[in-house]
XYZ file of C-alpha atoms in Angstrom:
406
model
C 57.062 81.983 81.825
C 57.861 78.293 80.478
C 60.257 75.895 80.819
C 62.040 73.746 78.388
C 62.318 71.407 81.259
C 59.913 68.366 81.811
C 58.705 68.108 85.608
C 61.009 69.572 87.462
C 62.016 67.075 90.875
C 62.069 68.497 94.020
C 64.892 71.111 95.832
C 67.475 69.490 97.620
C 67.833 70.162 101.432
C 69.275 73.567 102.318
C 72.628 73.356 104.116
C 72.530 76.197 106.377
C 75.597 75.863 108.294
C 77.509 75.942 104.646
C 75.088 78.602 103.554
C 75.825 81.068 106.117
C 79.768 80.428 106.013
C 79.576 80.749 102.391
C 77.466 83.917 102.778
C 80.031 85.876 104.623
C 82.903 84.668 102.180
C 81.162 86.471 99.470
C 80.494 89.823 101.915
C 83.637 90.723 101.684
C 83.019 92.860 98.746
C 79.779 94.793 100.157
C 81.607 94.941 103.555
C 84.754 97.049 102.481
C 82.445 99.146 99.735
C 79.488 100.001 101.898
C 81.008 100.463 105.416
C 83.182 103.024 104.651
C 80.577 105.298 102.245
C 79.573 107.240 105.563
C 83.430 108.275 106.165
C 84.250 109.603 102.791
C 84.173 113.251 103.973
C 85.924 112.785 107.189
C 88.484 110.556 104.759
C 89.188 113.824 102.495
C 89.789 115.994 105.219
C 91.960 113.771 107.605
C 94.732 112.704 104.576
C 94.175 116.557 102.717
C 92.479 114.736 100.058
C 90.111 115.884 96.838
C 86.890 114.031 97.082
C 87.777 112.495 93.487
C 90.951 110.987 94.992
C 89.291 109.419 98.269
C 86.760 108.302 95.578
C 89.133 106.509 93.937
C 89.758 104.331 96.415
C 86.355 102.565 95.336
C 87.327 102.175 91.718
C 90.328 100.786 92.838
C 88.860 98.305 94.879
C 87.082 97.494 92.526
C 89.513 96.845 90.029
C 91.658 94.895 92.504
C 88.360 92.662 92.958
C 88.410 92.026 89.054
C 91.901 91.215 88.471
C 92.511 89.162 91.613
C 89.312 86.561 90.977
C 91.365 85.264 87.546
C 94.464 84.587 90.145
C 91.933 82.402 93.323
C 89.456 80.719 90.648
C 92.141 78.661 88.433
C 94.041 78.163 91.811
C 91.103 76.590 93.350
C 90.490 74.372 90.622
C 94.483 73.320 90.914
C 95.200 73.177 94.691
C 91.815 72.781 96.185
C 88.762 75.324 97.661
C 90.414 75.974 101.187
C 93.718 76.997 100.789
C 93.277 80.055 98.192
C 90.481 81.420 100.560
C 92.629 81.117 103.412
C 95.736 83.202 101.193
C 93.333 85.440 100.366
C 92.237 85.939 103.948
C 95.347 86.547 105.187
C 96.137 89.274 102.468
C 92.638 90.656 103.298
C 93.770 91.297 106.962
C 97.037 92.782 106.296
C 96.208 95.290 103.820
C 93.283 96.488 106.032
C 95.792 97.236 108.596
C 97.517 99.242 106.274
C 94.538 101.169 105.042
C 93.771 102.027 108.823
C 97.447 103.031 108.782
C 97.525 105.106 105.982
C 99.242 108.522 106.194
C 98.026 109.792 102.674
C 95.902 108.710 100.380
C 98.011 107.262 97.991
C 99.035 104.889 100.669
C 94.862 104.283 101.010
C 94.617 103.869 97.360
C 97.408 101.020 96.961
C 95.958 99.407 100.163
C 92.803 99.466 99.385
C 93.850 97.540 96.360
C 95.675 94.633 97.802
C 92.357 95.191 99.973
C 90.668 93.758 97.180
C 92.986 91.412 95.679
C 92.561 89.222 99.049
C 88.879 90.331 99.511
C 88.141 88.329 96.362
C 88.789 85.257 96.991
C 86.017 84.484 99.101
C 83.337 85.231 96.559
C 85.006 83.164 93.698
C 85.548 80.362 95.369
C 82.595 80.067 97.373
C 80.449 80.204 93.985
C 82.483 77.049 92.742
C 82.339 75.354 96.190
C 77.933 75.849 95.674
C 78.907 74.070 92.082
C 80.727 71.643 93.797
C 77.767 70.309 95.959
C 74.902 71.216 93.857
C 73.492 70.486 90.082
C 72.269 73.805 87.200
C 69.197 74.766 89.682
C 70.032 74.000 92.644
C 73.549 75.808 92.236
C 71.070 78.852 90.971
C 68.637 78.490 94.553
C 71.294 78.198 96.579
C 73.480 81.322 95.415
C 69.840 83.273 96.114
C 70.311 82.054 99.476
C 73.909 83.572 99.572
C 72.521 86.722 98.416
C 70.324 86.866 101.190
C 72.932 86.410 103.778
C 75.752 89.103 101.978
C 72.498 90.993 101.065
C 72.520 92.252 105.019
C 75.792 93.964 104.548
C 74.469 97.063 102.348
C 71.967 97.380 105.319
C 73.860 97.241 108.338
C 77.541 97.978 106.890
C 76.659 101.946 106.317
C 74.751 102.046 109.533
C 78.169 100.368 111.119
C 80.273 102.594 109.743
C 77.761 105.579 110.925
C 78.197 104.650 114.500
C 81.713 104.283 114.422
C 82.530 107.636 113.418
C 80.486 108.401 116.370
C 82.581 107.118 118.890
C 86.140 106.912 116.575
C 87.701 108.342 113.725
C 87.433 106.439 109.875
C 90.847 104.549 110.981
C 88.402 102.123 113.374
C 86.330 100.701 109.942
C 89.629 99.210 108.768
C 90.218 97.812 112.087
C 86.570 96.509 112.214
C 87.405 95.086 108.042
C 90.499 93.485 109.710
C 88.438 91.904 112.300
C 86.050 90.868 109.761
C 88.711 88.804 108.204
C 90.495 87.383 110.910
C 86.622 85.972 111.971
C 86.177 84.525 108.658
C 89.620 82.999 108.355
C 89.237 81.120 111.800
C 85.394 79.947 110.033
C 86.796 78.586 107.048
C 89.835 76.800 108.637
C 87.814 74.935 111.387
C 84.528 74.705 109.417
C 84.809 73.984 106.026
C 85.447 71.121 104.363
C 87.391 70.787 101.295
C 84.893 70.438 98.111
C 86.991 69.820 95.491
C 86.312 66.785 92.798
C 88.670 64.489 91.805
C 86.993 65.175 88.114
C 88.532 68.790 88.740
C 91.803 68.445 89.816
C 92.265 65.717 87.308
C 91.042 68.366 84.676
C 93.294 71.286 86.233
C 96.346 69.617 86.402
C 96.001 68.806 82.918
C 96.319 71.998 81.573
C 97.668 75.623 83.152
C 95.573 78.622 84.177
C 95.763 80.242 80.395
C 94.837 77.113 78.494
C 91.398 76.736 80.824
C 90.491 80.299 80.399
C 91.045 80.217 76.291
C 88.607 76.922 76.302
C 86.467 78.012 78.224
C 86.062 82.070 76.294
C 85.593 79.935 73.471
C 81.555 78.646 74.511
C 79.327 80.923 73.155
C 76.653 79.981 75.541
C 78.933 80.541 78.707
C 79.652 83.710 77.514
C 76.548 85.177 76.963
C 75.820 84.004 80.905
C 79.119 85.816 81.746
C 77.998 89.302 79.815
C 74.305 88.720 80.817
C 75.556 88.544 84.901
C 78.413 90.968 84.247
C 76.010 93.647 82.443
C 73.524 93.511 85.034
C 75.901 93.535 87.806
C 77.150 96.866 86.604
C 73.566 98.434 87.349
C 73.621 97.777 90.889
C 77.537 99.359 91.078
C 76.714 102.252 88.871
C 73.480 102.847 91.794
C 76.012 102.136 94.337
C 78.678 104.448 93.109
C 76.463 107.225 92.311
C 73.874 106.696 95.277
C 76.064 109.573 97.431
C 75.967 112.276 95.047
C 72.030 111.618 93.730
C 70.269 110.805 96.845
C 72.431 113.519 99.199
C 74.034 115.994 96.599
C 71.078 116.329 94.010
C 68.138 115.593 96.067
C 69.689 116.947 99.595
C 68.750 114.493 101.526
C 71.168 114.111 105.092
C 73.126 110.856 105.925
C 70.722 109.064 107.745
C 67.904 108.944 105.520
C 70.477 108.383 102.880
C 71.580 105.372 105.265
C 67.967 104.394 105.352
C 66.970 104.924 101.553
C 70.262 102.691 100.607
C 69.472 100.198 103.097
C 65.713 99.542 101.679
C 67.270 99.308 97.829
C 69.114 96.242 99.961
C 65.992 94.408 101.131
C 64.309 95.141 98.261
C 67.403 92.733 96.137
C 66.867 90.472 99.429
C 62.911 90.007 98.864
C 63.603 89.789 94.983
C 65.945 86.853 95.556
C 63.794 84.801 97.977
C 60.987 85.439 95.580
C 63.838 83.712 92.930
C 63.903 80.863 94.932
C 60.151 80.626 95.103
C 60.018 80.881 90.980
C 62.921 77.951 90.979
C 60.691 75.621 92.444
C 58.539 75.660 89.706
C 60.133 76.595 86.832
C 64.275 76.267 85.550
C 66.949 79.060 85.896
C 66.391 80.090 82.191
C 63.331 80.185 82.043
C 62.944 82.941 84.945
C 66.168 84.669 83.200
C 64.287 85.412 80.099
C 61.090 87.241 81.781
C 63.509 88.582 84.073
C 65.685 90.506 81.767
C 62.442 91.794 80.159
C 61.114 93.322 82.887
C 64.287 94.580 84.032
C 64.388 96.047 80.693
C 61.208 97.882 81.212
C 62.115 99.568 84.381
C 64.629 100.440 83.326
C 63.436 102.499 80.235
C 61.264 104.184 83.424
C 63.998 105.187 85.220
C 65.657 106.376 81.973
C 62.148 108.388 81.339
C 61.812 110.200 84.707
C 65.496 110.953 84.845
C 64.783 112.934 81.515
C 61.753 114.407 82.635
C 62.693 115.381 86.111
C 58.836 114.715 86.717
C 57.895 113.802 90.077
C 61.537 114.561 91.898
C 63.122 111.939 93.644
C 59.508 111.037 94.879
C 59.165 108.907 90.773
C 62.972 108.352 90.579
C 63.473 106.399 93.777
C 60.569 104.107 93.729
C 61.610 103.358 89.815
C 65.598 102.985 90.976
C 64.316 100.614 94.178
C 62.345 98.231 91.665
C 64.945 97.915 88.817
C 67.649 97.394 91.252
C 65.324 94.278 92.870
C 65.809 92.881 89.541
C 69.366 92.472 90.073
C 68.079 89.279 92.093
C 66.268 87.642 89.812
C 69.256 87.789 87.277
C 72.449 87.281 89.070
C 72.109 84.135 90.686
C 70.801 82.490 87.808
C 73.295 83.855 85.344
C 76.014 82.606 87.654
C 74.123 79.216 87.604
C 73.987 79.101 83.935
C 77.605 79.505 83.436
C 78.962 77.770 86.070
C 76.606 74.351 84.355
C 78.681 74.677 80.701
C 81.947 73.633 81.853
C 81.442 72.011 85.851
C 85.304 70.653 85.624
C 86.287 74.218 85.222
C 84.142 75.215 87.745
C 86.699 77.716 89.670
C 87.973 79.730 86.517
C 84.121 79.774 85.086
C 83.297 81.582 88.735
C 86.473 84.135 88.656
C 85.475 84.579 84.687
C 82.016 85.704 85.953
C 83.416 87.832 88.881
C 85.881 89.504 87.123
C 83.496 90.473 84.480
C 81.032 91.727 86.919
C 83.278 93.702 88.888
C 85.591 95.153 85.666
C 81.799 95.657 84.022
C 80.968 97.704 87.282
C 84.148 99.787 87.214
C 83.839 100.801 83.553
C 80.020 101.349 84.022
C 80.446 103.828 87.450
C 83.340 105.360 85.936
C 81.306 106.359 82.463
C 78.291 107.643 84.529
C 80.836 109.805 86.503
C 82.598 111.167 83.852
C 79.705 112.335 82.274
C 77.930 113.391 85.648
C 76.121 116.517 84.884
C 74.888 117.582 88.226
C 70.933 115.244 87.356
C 70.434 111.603 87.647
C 70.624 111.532 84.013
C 73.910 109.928 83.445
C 73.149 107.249 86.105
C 69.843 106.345 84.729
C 71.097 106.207 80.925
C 74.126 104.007 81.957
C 71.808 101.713 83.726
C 69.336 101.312 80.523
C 71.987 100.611 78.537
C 73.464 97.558 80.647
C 70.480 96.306 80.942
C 70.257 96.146 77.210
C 73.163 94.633 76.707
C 72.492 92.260 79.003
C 69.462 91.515 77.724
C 71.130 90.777 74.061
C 73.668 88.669 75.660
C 71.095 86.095 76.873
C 68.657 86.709 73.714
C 71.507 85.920 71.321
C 74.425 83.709 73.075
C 72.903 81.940 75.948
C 69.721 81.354 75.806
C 69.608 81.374 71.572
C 67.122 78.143 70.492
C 70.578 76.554 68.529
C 72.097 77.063 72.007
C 74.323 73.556 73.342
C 72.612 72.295 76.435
């Protein structure tokens, strides 16, 4: 591993009052998707729904969480980081209200979509508020941090909603997602300060929301970051997405130890990112991208391999899945770092760019390995290799490319 860098200086000091706030901004994404995977069934039979329509309510979410980061990441830029999260909160409350509401499951597929679309907002604009305070690698150490914070939700958030169907019906989650808003909204209002630079607003009010997003789709380098994040991203959804039918339908396991199993892919992207932060004291954000992508490359021909095969069971399959989806850390926060350092100014848009793209990337990519889900973790494993491949080519040839603008 080398760096281009000369001696690197020392981290800055690790705010972890703004860590942890900013940390459970950017859960609300893992919160809403993970805590109600243990109430899918009881979902299907309460509104008389197929499994492929209360299944839908994840893609859906997840498109809402694509399309609504372009709307909070120009509009931070323009009016500042604490009003769009607050919007966003309060959108986040109401339409989880509705979704605990919901009568049918059409009603729980359009709410789960505004679900998103107010969801998002905390993750986009706490990325640009980390860009606000902090240069290319400390931006890239810090968002490991955040990782490690939002990184608890796939743990606990199954195991949450587990014990409230014991004592409730699914309705409660939504209540609990409601709460969950309400808490952060009341956080962000009284605790955080506004982060904005004058450089920034001078910048955004300059031009509208469509001229920043054409200049900025226009770097090469920032958008092989963008693809490189978005196309790695999409391997942890595809896992996420699929994670029900492999680990319970194909291998039979029961809830808990699905619970458990999912939770231990968690702390294994929670070790891999403090283990990024270790790496970013000695070396620079690029340079750990490039052996990074390699090895994730390499697992993920493994995976690929034993999916094929079938040898070994889930006994090869899961310990290969566990380790390629650790590499997720080692890649996302310094992707984000890398595109969020082309254009600082534009700091906002760059973050909803990169969220969007991750969470439209992860939509297409669960959708494709679901479509062509043949009852093996075939499908899963080759839609994994090839994201990782792409990803891999997006750094290799746009970002990190020796004619590459530093």
């Amino acid at each position: 591993m080398t760096d281009r860098n000369e001696t690197l200086p020392p981290p800055a000091p690790t705010p972890w009052g703004l860590v942890i706030l900013l940390g459970a901004m950017t859960a609300f994404a893992p919160m809403s998707i993970d805590m109600y995977l243990p109430a899918q069934v009881a979902i299907a039979e309460s509104l008389g729904a197929s499994q492929a329509q209360v299944e839908l309510t994840l893609s859906t979410f997840l498109a809402g969480m694509a399309i609504g980061q372009f709307f909070y990441g120009s509009a931070s830029d323009r009016f500042g980081r604490r009003g769009p999260i607050l919007v966003g909160c309060a959108v986040y409350v109401v339409a989880s209200v509705i979704c605990a509401l919901a009568s049918d499951v059409n009603a729980l597929i359009g709410a789960r979509f505004l679900q998103a679309l107010g969801g998002c907002a905390g993750g986009v604009i706490a990325r640009a508020i980390v860009r606000d305070n902090f240069d290319h690698r400390d931006t890239a150490r810090i968002l490991s941090l955040l990782m490690l914070v939002m990184g608890l939700a796939p743990i606990l958030a199954p195991a949450a909603g587990s014990l409230v169907l014991m004592v409730a019906d699914w309705r409660a989650i939504f209540w609990c997602l409601a709460a969950f808003g309400v808490a952060v909204a009341l956080a962000v209002a009284f605790r955080l300060r506004e982060s904005r630079s004058a450089e920034t607003a001078a910048q955004a009010a300059s031009e509208n929301p469509f001229q920043a997003y054409a200049a900025l789709l226009v770097q090469p380098r920032l958008i092989g970051y963008l693809l490189a994040g978005a196309l790695n991203g999409a391997v942890l959804f595809t896992y996420i997405s699929a994670s029900p039918g492999l680990i319970m339908g194909i291998y039979g396991f029961e809830p808990t130890p699905y619970a458990v199993i999912f939770g231990l892919n968690a702390f294994g992207v929670i070790g891999a990112n403090q283990v990024n932060r270790m790496l970013l004291r000695r070396h620079s954000p690029d340079a750990v991208l490039k052996t990074a992508s390699l090895v994730a490359i390499g697992f993920g021909v493994l995976l690929a391999l034993a999916a094929v095969s079938g040898l070994g069971g889930p006994w090869l399959l899961l310990p290969l899945l566990f380790v390629t989806l650790a590499t997720y850390a080692l890649m996302q926060g310094n992707t984000t770092a890398g595109a969020l350092s082309c254009d600082p100014r534009r700091a906002g848009s760059i973050s909803a760019l990169s969220g969007g793209l991750s969470f439209g990337a992860g939509a297409l990519a669960s959708a494709a390995a679901g479509t062509i889900h043949n009852g093996t973790p075939i499908p899963m494993a080759v839609v994994m290799l090839l994201c990782l491949l792409g990803s891999g080519a997006a750094l290799r040839f746009l970002a990190l490319r020796p004619d590459a603008a530093r």
